[in-house]
Amino acid sequence: MGASIAYHLAKAGQRDVVLLERDSFFGQGATGRCAGGIRYQFSTEINIRLSLLSLPMLDRFEEETGQAIDVRHCGYLFLLAREEDVAAFEQNVALQHRLGVHTGWLSGDEIRRRLPMIRLDDVLAGTWHATDGLADPNGVVMGYVNGARRMGATPLTGTAVAGIETRGGKVAAVVANGNRIETPIAVNAAGPWAASIGKMAGLDLPIVPIRRQWLSTTPLPQIPHDFPFVIDFAQSLYFHREGDGLLTGMSNPDESPGFDQSVDRDWEIVAMEAAARRMPLLESAGVVSRVAGLYEVTPDAHPILGGTPVEGFYVCAGFSGHGFMHGPICGLLMAEEILNGRATTLDIDPLRFKRFAAGAGREEYNVV
Ligand SMILES: Cc1cc2nc3c(=O)[nH]c(=O)nc-3n(C[C@H](O)[C@H](O)[C@H](O)COP(=O)(O)OP(=O)(O)OC[C@H]3O[C@@H](n4cnc5c(N)ncnc54)[C@H](O)[C@@H]3O)c2cc1C
């Protein structure tokens, strides 16, 4: 988010942009640990609209920035094994159709025919959207960081923000590595750590870190090249091709909030057993790499975008586990909000911080 915002501000002609990253490299937070999925299949209008604007930006990314990001339109297939999910997804698909996203509805038998290597006896139905897929998160971060730098922005690593100074309810400076950067504008794009930056400005942002993890396997030549991103929705279990093997993850519903990013080996066994039950050929696969990272979860599973009661203090965080794909458009929307006083490409009112005062809005259902 930070890289995309810096890029879009610089592209709009704003040269005095400083991008502050605590780590030694960019993109080591949630973005660098994410599974790379990009999809149109959401349950709320605002998330679908974010995808309608953001995914085409990923398609054009290499042409625009010169950075390859390996976009693959392998499609997303949601498997539905509970009656309540079938009912909810019927509504989601109707909304997607109304907004121009042509998700297909598949019967259990059609899915069983298409994916013989997956055990699907309990699957009632599924949804399929062909231009959902995958892209390379590190490529996106570096494309935006390098593009922002070329256009005059100053990206800095090893620079941890320790304070936001305000005067008379307005941002006055950002304190990082013992230095004061005087500025009337600060943007909080600290992902799972965004609540701590919010506190520095005196705001209580409802963004909670929750650990999620996945692993990738040794080559599985049986997996066809056009294998889709498959999500067993009831179990929050997913698979997609990664190199010549598979990447698989499953969300632990009992994970407590916290900043621990070590791989939970006990949960890995539970997840691997569930994955092998669905896809028995995984029993013959070895593990090549394992990754744990943090979702940045809000009460309604939607991000917080835009200005706040502290003048000059903006937030772009809380994407609740599906923010990588919305990075391109959210960078543009934030640049508009900062430079023009209001995001214009899309009305971001449903995503503003103030929504929580009125009680959070409709929750996103398609959270994995
Ligand atoms: C396991 C996993 C799988 C996921 N899969 C997907 C997926 O398939 N598709 C998808 O769209 N999304 C996915 N996500 C979610 C996605 O990764 C996030 O929504 C998105 O990357 C958030 O981006 P961000 O820029 O807000 O946060 P981050 O990428 O975490 O960036 C925040 C940055 O702020 C820095 N920072 C924090 N505190 C400070 C400070 N005090 N000073 C300076 N810098 C600071 C951090 O070091 C970090 O680099 C997944 C997440 C995880 C963990």
Short mmCIF file of C-alpha atoms and ligand atoms in Angstrom, two decimals:
data_model
loop_
_atom_site.label_atom_id
_atom_site.label_comp_id
_atom_site.label_asym_id
_atom_site.label_seq_id
_atom_site.Cartn_x
_atom_site.Cartn_y
_atom_site.Cartn_z
CA MET A 1 0.00 0.00 0.00
CA GLY A 2 2.75 2.42 0.94
CA ALA A 3 4.66 1.76 -2.28
CA SER A 4 1.53 2.17 -4.40
CA ILE A 5 0.54 5.40 -2.65
CA ALA A 6 4.06 6.85 -3.08
CA TYR A 7 4.02 5.83 -6.77
CA HIS A 8 0.62 7.36 -7.46
CA LEU A 9 1.47 10.58 -5.59
CA ALA A 10 4.71 10.91 -7.57
CA LYS A 11 2.91 10.10 -10.82
CA ALA A 12 0.46 12.91 -10.08
CA GLY A 13 3.42 15.29 -9.86
CA GLN A 14 4.05 15.30 -6.10
CA ARG A 15 7.84 15.03 -5.78
CA ASP A 16 8.38 15.51 -2.02
CA VAL A 17 7.09 12.08 -1.01
CA VAL A 18 9.04 10.01 1.52
CA LEU A 19 8.25 6.30 1.87
CA LEU A 20 9.39 5.00 5.27
CA GLU A 21 9.98 1.27 5.77
CA ARG A 22 11.22 -0.16 9.06
CA ASP A 23 12.69 -3.35 7.57
CA SER A 24 15.96 -3.58 5.62
CA PHE A 25 14.01 -4.40 2.44
CA PHE A 26 10.64 -3.35 1.07
CA GLY A 27 7.81 -5.87 0.96
CA GLN A 28 8.76 -8.11 3.89
CA GLY A 29 5.48 -7.51 5.76
CA ALA A 30 2.12 -9.06 4.87
CA THR A 31 2.65 -8.40 1.15
CA GLY A 32 5.84 -10.45 0.90
CA ARG A 33 4.19 -13.38 2.67
CA CYS A 34 0.92 -13.38 0.80
CA ALA A 35 -0.31 -16.14 -1.49
CA GLY A 36 -0.55 -13.83 -4.53
CA GLY A 37 -4.24 -14.45 -5.26
CA ILE A 38 -6.22 -11.87 -7.27
CA ARG A 39 -9.97 -12.22 -7.69
CA TYR A 40 -13.24 -10.51 -8.52
CA GLN A 41 -15.28 -12.90 -6.43
CA PHE A 42 -16.31 -10.88 -3.37
CA SER A 43 -19.61 -10.53 -1.54
CA THR A 44 -19.85 -6.75 -1.14
CA GLU A 45 -20.25 -4.11 -3.81
CA ILE A 46 -17.28 -2.06 -2.62
CA ASN A 47 -14.85 -5.00 -2.71
CA ILE A 48 -16.06 -6.05 -6.17
CA ARG A 49 -15.65 -2.46 -7.37
CA LEU A 50 -12.11 -2.33 -5.93
CA SER A 51 -11.29 -5.51 -7.87
CA LEU A 52 -12.89 -4.16 -11.07
CA LEU A 53 -10.51 -1.20 -10.90
CA SER A 54 -7.43 -2.86 -9.44
CA LEU A 55 -7.04 -6.10 -11.39
CA PRO A 56 -6.84 -4.39 -14.80
CA MET A 57 -4.07 -2.21 -13.29
CA LEU A 58 -2.16 -5.43 -12.56
CA ASP A 59 -2.72 -6.53 -16.17
CA ARG A 60 -1.17 -3.24 -17.35
CA PHE A 61 1.50 -3.18 -14.63
CA GLU A 62 4.52 -4.35 -16.64
CA GLU A 63 3.73 -1.99 -19.50
CA GLU A 64 3.36 0.92 -17.07
CA THR A 65 6.28 0.30 -14.70
CA GLY A 66 8.62 -1.98 -16.68
CA GLN A 67 8.47 -4.56 -13.90
CA ALA A 68 7.27 -8.09 -14.72
CA ILE A 69 4.76 -9.47 -12.17
CA ASP A 70 3.85 -12.83 -13.71
CA VAL A 71 0.06 -12.34 -13.89
CA ARG A 72 -1.63 -15.70 -14.43
CA HIS A 73 -5.37 -15.87 -15.13
CA CYS A 74 -5.82 -19.42 -13.87
CA GLY A 75 -9.28 -18.67 -12.45
CA TYR A 76 -10.62 -19.12 -8.91
CA LEU A 77 -12.89 -22.04 -8.10
CA PHE A 78 -14.76 -21.82 -4.80
CA LEU A 79 -15.96 -25.23 -3.58
CA LEU A 80 -19.14 -25.08 -1.51
CA ALA A 81 -19.97 -27.97 0.82
CA ARG A 82 -22.48 -26.31 3.17
CA GLU A 83 -26.07 -25.36 2.32
CA GLU A 84 -25.63 -21.93 3.95
CA ASP A 85 -22.63 -21.20 1.71
CA VAL A 86 -24.57 -22.22 -1.38
CA ALA A 87 -27.29 -19.72 -0.42
CA ALA A 88 -24.80 -16.95 0.35
CA PHE A 89 -22.80 -17.51 -2.85
CA GLU A 90 -25.98 -17.49 -4.96
CA GLN A 91 -26.53 -13.95 -3.69
CA ASN A 92 -22.86 -13.03 -4.18
CA VAL A 93 -22.93 -14.25 -7.78
CA ALA A 94 -26.12 -12.26 -8.49
CA LEU A 95 -24.39 -9.12 -7.16
CA GLN A 96 -21.24 -9.89 -9.17
CA HIS A 97 -23.35 -10.28 -12.35
CA ARG A 98 -25.10 -6.97 -11.67
CA LEU A 99 -21.67 -5.28 -11.46
CA GLY A 100 -20.39 -6.94 -14.66
CA VAL A 101 -18.39 -9.83 -13.14
CA HIS A 102 -19.49 -12.95 -14.98
CA THR A 103 -18.88 -15.63 -12.38
CA GLY A 104 -20.13 -19.06 -13.39
CA TRP A 105 -22.18 -21.41 -11.22
CA LEU A 106 -21.08 -25.06 -11.32
CA SER A 107 -22.94 -28.10 -10.00
CA GLY A 108 -21.11 -30.60 -7.79
CA ASP A 109 -21.06 -33.07 -10.71
CA GLU A 110 -19.52 -30.56 -13.10
CA ILE A 111 -16.75 -29.83 -10.58
CA ARG A 112 -16.13 -33.55 -10.04
CA ARG A 113 -15.79 -33.97 -13.81
CA ARG A 114 -13.37 -31.05 -14.14
CA LEU A 115 -11.07 -31.90 -11.22
CA PRO A 116 -10.68 -35.67 -10.97
CA MET A 117 -7.56 -35.36 -8.80
CA ILE A 118 -9.55 -33.71 -5.98
CA ARG A 119 -11.85 -35.67 -3.64
CA LEU A 120 -15.15 -33.85 -3.94
CA ASP A 121 -17.90 -36.24 -2.81
CA ASP A 122 -19.32 -33.71 -0.29
CA VAL A 123 -19.20 -30.70 -2.63
CA LEU A 124 -22.67 -29.34 -3.43
CA ALA A 125 -21.75 -26.63 -5.93
CA GLY A 126 -19.07 -24.10 -6.79
CA THR A 127 -18.36 -20.77 -8.41
CA TRP A 128 -15.80 -20.12 -11.11
CA HIS A 129 -14.39 -16.90 -12.53
CA ALA A 130 -11.87 -17.35 -15.32
CA THR A 131 -9.89 -14.10 -15.03
CA ASP A 132 -9.25 -14.43 -11.30
CA GLY A 133 -5.73 -15.72 -10.72
CA LEU A 134 -2.30 -14.91 -9.39
CA ALA A 135 0.41 -12.26 -9.52
CA ASP A 136 3.83 -11.76 -7.92
CA PRO A 137 3.59 -9.58 -4.78
CA ASN A 138 7.31 -8.73 -4.58
CA GLY A 139 7.31 -7.65 -8.21
CA VAL A 140 4.40 -5.29 -7.53
CA VAL A 141 6.13 -3.75 -4.51
CA MET A 142 9.43 -3.25 -6.34
CA GLY A 143 7.73 -1.95 -9.50
CA TYR A 144 6.01 0.74 -7.44
CA VAL A 145 9.05 1.55 -5.26
CA ASN A 146 11.37 1.92 -8.26
CA GLY A 147 8.76 3.80 -10.27
CA ALA A 148 8.17 6.22 -7.38
CA ARG A 149 11.94 6.75 -7.03
CA ARG A 150 12.32 7.44 -10.76
CA MET A 151 9.62 10.11 -10.51
CA GLY A 152 11.31 11.89 -7.61
CA ALA A 153 10.00 10.19 -4.44
CA THR A 154 12.40 9.09 -1.68
CA PRO A 155 11.92 5.49 -0.54
CA LEU A 156 13.90 4.73 2.67
CA THR A 157 14.43 1.34 4.30
CA GLY A 158 15.68 0.76 7.85
CA THR A 159 13.58 3.72 8.96
CA ALA A 160 11.07 2.96 11.72
CA VAL A 161 8.37 5.51 12.46
CA ALA A 162 8.33 6.12 16.23
CA GLY A 163 6.03 9.13 16.52
CA ILE A 164 3.52 11.39 14.81
CA GLU A 165 3.58 14.95 16.11
CA THR A 166 0.32 16.87 15.94
CA ARG A 167 -0.37 20.51 16.68
CA GLY A 168 -3.92 21.86 17.10
CA GLY A 169 -5.41 18.61 15.77
CA LYS A 170 -3.23 18.67 12.64
CA VAL A 171 -0.21 16.59 11.61
CA ALA A 172 3.02 18.55 12.14
CA ALA A 173 5.83 15.99 11.79
CA VAL A 174 6.74 12.31 11.58
CA VAL A 175 9.55 11.09 13.84
CA ALA A 176 11.67 8.24 12.47
CA ASN A 177 15.16 7.03 13.50
CA GLY A 178 15.46 10.02 15.81
CA ASN A 179 14.85 12.50 12.96
CA ARG A 180 11.86 14.82 12.62
CA ILE A 181 10.35 15.08 9.16
CA GLU A 182 8.18 18.18 9.15
CA THR A 183 5.06 17.52 7.10
CA PRO A 184 1.37 18.43 7.17
CA ILE A 185 0.49 14.99 5.77
CA ALA A 186 1.22 11.46 7.01
CA VAL A 187 -0.27 8.26 5.61
CA ASN A 188 -0.53 5.15 7.77
CA ALA A 189 0.02 2.15 5.49
CA ALA A 190 1.57 -0.10 8.13
CA GLY A 191 -0.59 -3.15 7.40
CA PRO A 192 -0.86 -5.44 10.45
CA TRP A 193 1.04 -2.82 12.50
CA ALA A 194 -1.30 0.03 11.52
CA ALA A 195 -3.03 0.24 14.92
CA SER A 196 0.30 1.16 16.59
CA ILE A 197 0.87 4.00 14.09
CA GLY A 198 -2.75 5.09 14.62
CA LYS A 199 -2.08 5.36 18.38
CA MET A 200 0.85 7.70 17.68
CA ALA A 201 -1.72 10.07 16.15
CA GLY A 202 -4.18 9.50 18.99
CA LEU A 203 -6.55 7.23 17.04
CA ASP A 204 -7.84 3.83 18.02
CA LEU A 205 -7.90 1.91 14.72
CA PRO A 206 -9.68 -1.46 14.95
CA ILE A 207 -7.01 -3.44 13.05
CA VAL A 208 -5.87 -6.70 14.61
CA PRO A 209 -2.98 -8.95 13.46
CA ILE A 210 -3.89 -12.62 12.96
CA ARG A 211 -1.31 -15.18 11.83
CA ARG A 212 -1.92 -17.13 8.62
CA GLN A 213 0.44 -19.58 6.90
CA TRP A 214 0.98 -21.69 3.81
CA LEU A 215 3.53 -24.09 2.38
CA SER A 216 4.69 -25.04 -1.09
CA THR A 217 5.50 -28.55 -2.24
CA THR A 218 7.98 -30.45 -4.36
CA PRO A 219 6.97 -30.94 -8.04
CA LEU A 220 3.69 -32.73 -8.74
CA PRO A 221 3.72 -33.50 -12.48
CA GLN A 222 0.12 -34.71 -12.26
CA ILE A 223 -1.11 -31.12 -11.72
CA PRO A 224 -2.14 -29.63 -15.09
CA HIS A 225 -0.74 -26.25 -16.12
CA ASP A 226 -4.18 -24.67 -16.14
CA PHE A 227 -4.99 -25.86 -12.59
CA PRO A 228 -7.11 -23.13 -10.95
CA PHE A 229 -6.84 -21.44 -7.55
CA VAL A 230 -9.13 -23.82 -5.62
CA ILE A 231 -10.74 -22.74 -2.34
CA ASP A 232 -12.55 -25.21 -0.13
CA PHE A 233 -14.58 -22.44 1.47
CA ALA A 234 -15.97 -24.29 4.50
CA GLN A 235 -12.49 -25.27 5.65
CA SER A 236 -10.75 -22.07 4.49
CA LEU A 237 -8.37 -24.41 2.69
CA TYR A 238 -6.79 -23.44 -0.62
CA PHE A 239 -4.47 -24.74 -3.33
CA HIS A 240 -2.84 -23.29 -6.39
CA ARG A 241 0.08 -24.14 -8.65
CA GLU A 242 3.41 -22.78 -7.45
CA GLY A 243 6.31 -23.61 -9.76
CA ASP A 244 5.93 -27.30 -10.56
CA GLY A 245 4.29 -28.05 -7.22
CA LEU A 246 1.37 -26.72 -5.22
CA LEU A 247 0.96 -23.95 -2.68
CA THR A 248 -1.56 -24.83 0.02
CA GLY A 249 -2.78 -23.04 3.13
CA MET A 250 -5.62 -23.26 5.62
CA SER A 251 -6.76 -20.57 8.06
CA ASN A 252 -6.76 -21.58 11.72
CA PRO A 253 -10.12 -20.39 13.10
CA ASP A 254 -8.72 -20.49 16.66
CA GLU A 255 -5.63 -18.37 15.99
CA SER A 256 -5.39 -15.63 18.65
CA PRO A 257 -4.47 -12.09 17.67
CA GLY A 258 -0.73 -11.38 17.94
CA PHE A 259 2.44 -10.50 16.06
CA ASP A 260 4.06 -13.96 16.05
CA GLN A 261 5.17 -14.73 12.48
CA SER A 262 6.81 -18.09 13.15
CA VAL A 263 5.31 -21.10 11.37
CA ASP A 264 2.97 -23.04 13.68
CA ARG A 265 4.14 -26.61 13.02
CA ASP A 266 1.16 -28.16 14.86
CA TRP A 267 -1.27 -26.26 12.65
CA GLU A 268 0.81 -27.20 9.61
CA ILE A 269 0.11 -30.88 10.32
CA VAL A 270 -3.64 -30.21 10.71
CA ALA A 271 -3.66 -28.21 7.47
CA MET A 272 -1.58 -30.74 5.55
CA GLU A 273 -3.86 -33.60 6.64
CA ALA A 274 -6.93 -31.64 5.51
CA ALA A 275 -5.22 -30.82 2.20
CA ALA A 276 -4.25 -34.46 1.60
CA ARG A 277 -7.81 -35.59 2.35
CA ARG A 278 -9.00 -33.30 -0.45
CA MET A 279 -6.09 -34.01 -2.75
CA PRO A 280 -4.61 -37.44 -2.02
CA LEU A 281 -1.62 -36.95 -4.35
CA LEU A 282 -0.25 -34.50 -1.76
CA GLU A 283 0.67 -37.55 0.31
CA SER A 284 3.58 -38.07 -2.09
CA ALA A 285 4.78 -34.44 -1.96
CA GLY A 286 7.54 -32.93 0.16
CA VAL A 287 7.59 -29.41 1.58
CA VAL A 288 9.85 -26.93 -0.22
CA SER A 289 9.06 -23.78 1.75
CA ARG A 290 6.76 -22.64 4.53
CA VAL A 291 5.67 -19.08 5.26
CA ALA A 292 3.70 -17.42 8.06
CA GLY A 293 2.49 -13.83 7.98
CA LEU A 294 -0.18 -11.60 9.46
CA TYR A 295 -3.66 -10.73 8.24
CA GLU A 296 -4.69 -7.18 9.25
CA VAL A 297 -8.25 -7.78 10.34
CA THR A 298 -11.02 -5.19 10.86
CA PRO A 299 -14.46 -5.89 12.39
CA ASP A 300 -16.20 -5.96 8.97
CA ALA A 301 -13.26 -7.39 6.97
CA HIS A 302 -13.00 -4.21 4.88
CA PRO A 303 -10.07 -1.80 4.84
CA ILE A 304 -9.96 1.68 6.36
CA LEU A 305 -9.27 4.26 3.65
CA GLY A 306 -9.04 8.03 3.61
CA GLY A 307 -8.71 10.97 5.97
CA THR A 308 -9.36 10.87 9.73
CA PRO A 309 -10.42 13.35 12.44
CA VAL A 310 -6.71 14.28 12.75
CA GLU A 311 -6.19 16.72 9.88
CA GLY A 312 -3.48 15.48 7.52
CA PHE A 313 -3.46 11.95 8.96
CA TYR A 314 -4.64 9.35 6.43
CA VAL A 315 -5.11 5.60 6.73
CA CYS A 316 -4.83 2.89 4.08
CA ALA A 317 -4.80 -0.35 6.05
CA GLY A 318 -6.89 -3.19 7.45
CA PHE A 319 -7.40 -5.21 4.26
CA SER A 320 -8.27 -8.32 6.28
CA GLY A 321 -6.28 -10.83 4.25
CA HIS A 322 -7.14 -9.78 0.68
CA GLY A 323 -5.29 -6.51 0.23
CA PHE A 324 -2.48 -7.41 -2.15
CA MET A 325 -4.86 -7.40 -5.10
CA HIS A 326 -6.33 -4.01 -4.13
CA GLY A 327 -2.95 -2.29 -3.72
CA PRO A 328 -2.89 -0.68 -7.18
CA ILE A 329 -6.29 1.03 -6.99
CA CYS A 330 -5.96 1.96 -3.31
CA GLY A 331 -2.69 3.77 -4.04
CA LEU A 332 -4.46 5.80 -6.72
CA LEU A 333 -7.49 6.50 -4.51
CA MET A 334 -5.27 7.67 -1.66
CA ALA A 335 -3.29 9.95 -3.97
CA GLU A 336 -6.60 11.50 -5.14
CA GLU A 337 -7.84 11.84 -1.57
CA ILE A 338 -4.63 13.60 -0.47
CA LEU A 339 -4.12 15.83 -3.51
CA ASN A 340 -7.75 16.64 -4.41
CA GLY A 341 -9.40 16.39 -0.99
CA ARG A 342 -11.46 13.40 -2.09
CA ALA A 343 -11.00 10.10 -3.92
CA THR A 344 -12.84 10.44 -7.23
CA THR A 345 -12.20 7.24 -9.21
CA LEU A 346 -14.35 5.43 -6.62
CA ASP A 347 -16.49 6.69 -3.75
CA ILE A 348 -14.65 5.42 -0.67
CA ASP A 349 -17.28 6.53 1.87
CA PRO A 350 -18.14 2.90 2.78
CA LEU A 351 -14.49 2.44 3.78
CA ARG A 352 -13.92 5.52 5.90
CA PHE A 353 -12.80 5.22 9.55
CA LYS A 354 -15.96 6.98 10.73
CA ARG A 355 -18.13 4.00 9.71
CA PHE A 356 -17.21 2.27 12.97
CA ALA A 357 -18.85 5.04 15.03
CA ALA A 358 -22.16 4.11 13.38
CA GLY A 359 -21.51 0.37 13.89
CA ALA A 360 -19.52 -1.53 11.26
CA GLY A 361 -21.22 -2.09 7.89
CA ARG A 362 -21.85 -5.29 6.00
CA GLU A 363 -19.13 -7.87 6.57
CA GLU A 364 -17.25 -9.40 3.63
CA TYR A 365 -18.32 -13.06 3.46
CA ASN A 366 -15.66 -14.34 1.05
CA VAL A 367 -12.76 -14.20 3.50
CA VAL A 368 -10.33 -17.10 3.24
C1 LIG B 1 -0.39 -15.82 4.54
C2 LIG B 1 -1.08 -14.68 3.82
C3 LIG B 1 -1.70 -14.91 2.60
C4 LIG B 1 -2.33 -13.88 1.93
N1 LIG B 1 -2.86 -14.11 0.69
C5 LIG B 1 -3.38 -13.08 -0.02
C6 LIG B 1 -3.83 -13.28 -1.36
O1 LIG B 1 -3.77 -14.39 -1.90
N2 LIG B 1 -4.31 -12.21 -2.04
C7 LIG B 1 -4.38 -10.96 -1.48
O2 LIG B 1 -4.84 -10.02 -2.13
N3 LIG B 1 -3.97 -10.75 -0.21
C8 LIG B 1 -3.46 -11.76 0.53
N4 LIG B 1 -3.03 -11.55 1.80
C9 LIG B 1 -3.25 -10.23 2.40
C10 LIG B 1 -2.23 -9.23 1.92
O3 LIG B 1 -0.94 -9.77 2.06
C11 LIG B 1 -2.37 -7.93 2.69
O4 LIG B 1 -3.72 -7.52 2.73
C12 LIG B 1 -1.56 -6.82 2.05
O5 LIG B 1 -0.29 -7.31 1.69
C13 LIG B 1 -1.44 -5.64 2.99
O6 LIG B 1 -0.51 -4.73 2.46
P1 LIG B 1 -0.03 -3.53 3.35
O7 LIG B 1 0.86 -2.70 2.52
O8 LIG B 1 -1.22 -2.90 4.00
O9 LIG B 1 0.80 -4.22 4.57
P2 LIG B 1 2.31 -4.74 4.60
O10 LIG B 1 2.69 -5.42 3.35
O11 LIG B 1 2.47 -5.50 5.89
O12 LIG B 1 3.15 -3.41 4.66
C14 LIG B 1 3.22 -2.65 5.84
C15 LIG B 1 4.67 -2.24 6.00
O13 LIG B 1 4.76 -1.31 7.08
C16 LIG B 1 6.01 -1.54 7.71
N5 LIG B 1 5.95 -0.97 9.06
C17 LIG B 1 5.24 -1.40 10.12
N6 LIG B 1 5.46 -0.61 11.17
C18 LIG B 1 6.32 0.37 10.77
C19 LIG B 1 6.93 1.48 11.41
N7 LIG B 1 6.70 1.77 12.69
N8 LIG B 1 7.76 2.27 10.68
C20 LIG B 1 8.02 2.00 9.37
N9 LIG B 1 7.48 0.95 8.72
C21 LIG B 1 6.64 0.14 9.42
C22 LIG B 1 6.14 -3.05 7.70
O14 LIG B 1 7.49 -3.43 7.90
C23 LIG B 1 5.58 -3.43 6.35
O15 LIG B 1 6.57 -3.55 5.37
C24 LIG B 1 -2.39 -12.57 2.49
C25 LIG B 1 -1.77 -12.33 3.73
C26 LIG B 1 -1.11 -13.36 4.39
C27 LIG B 1 -0.43 -13.09 5.70
#
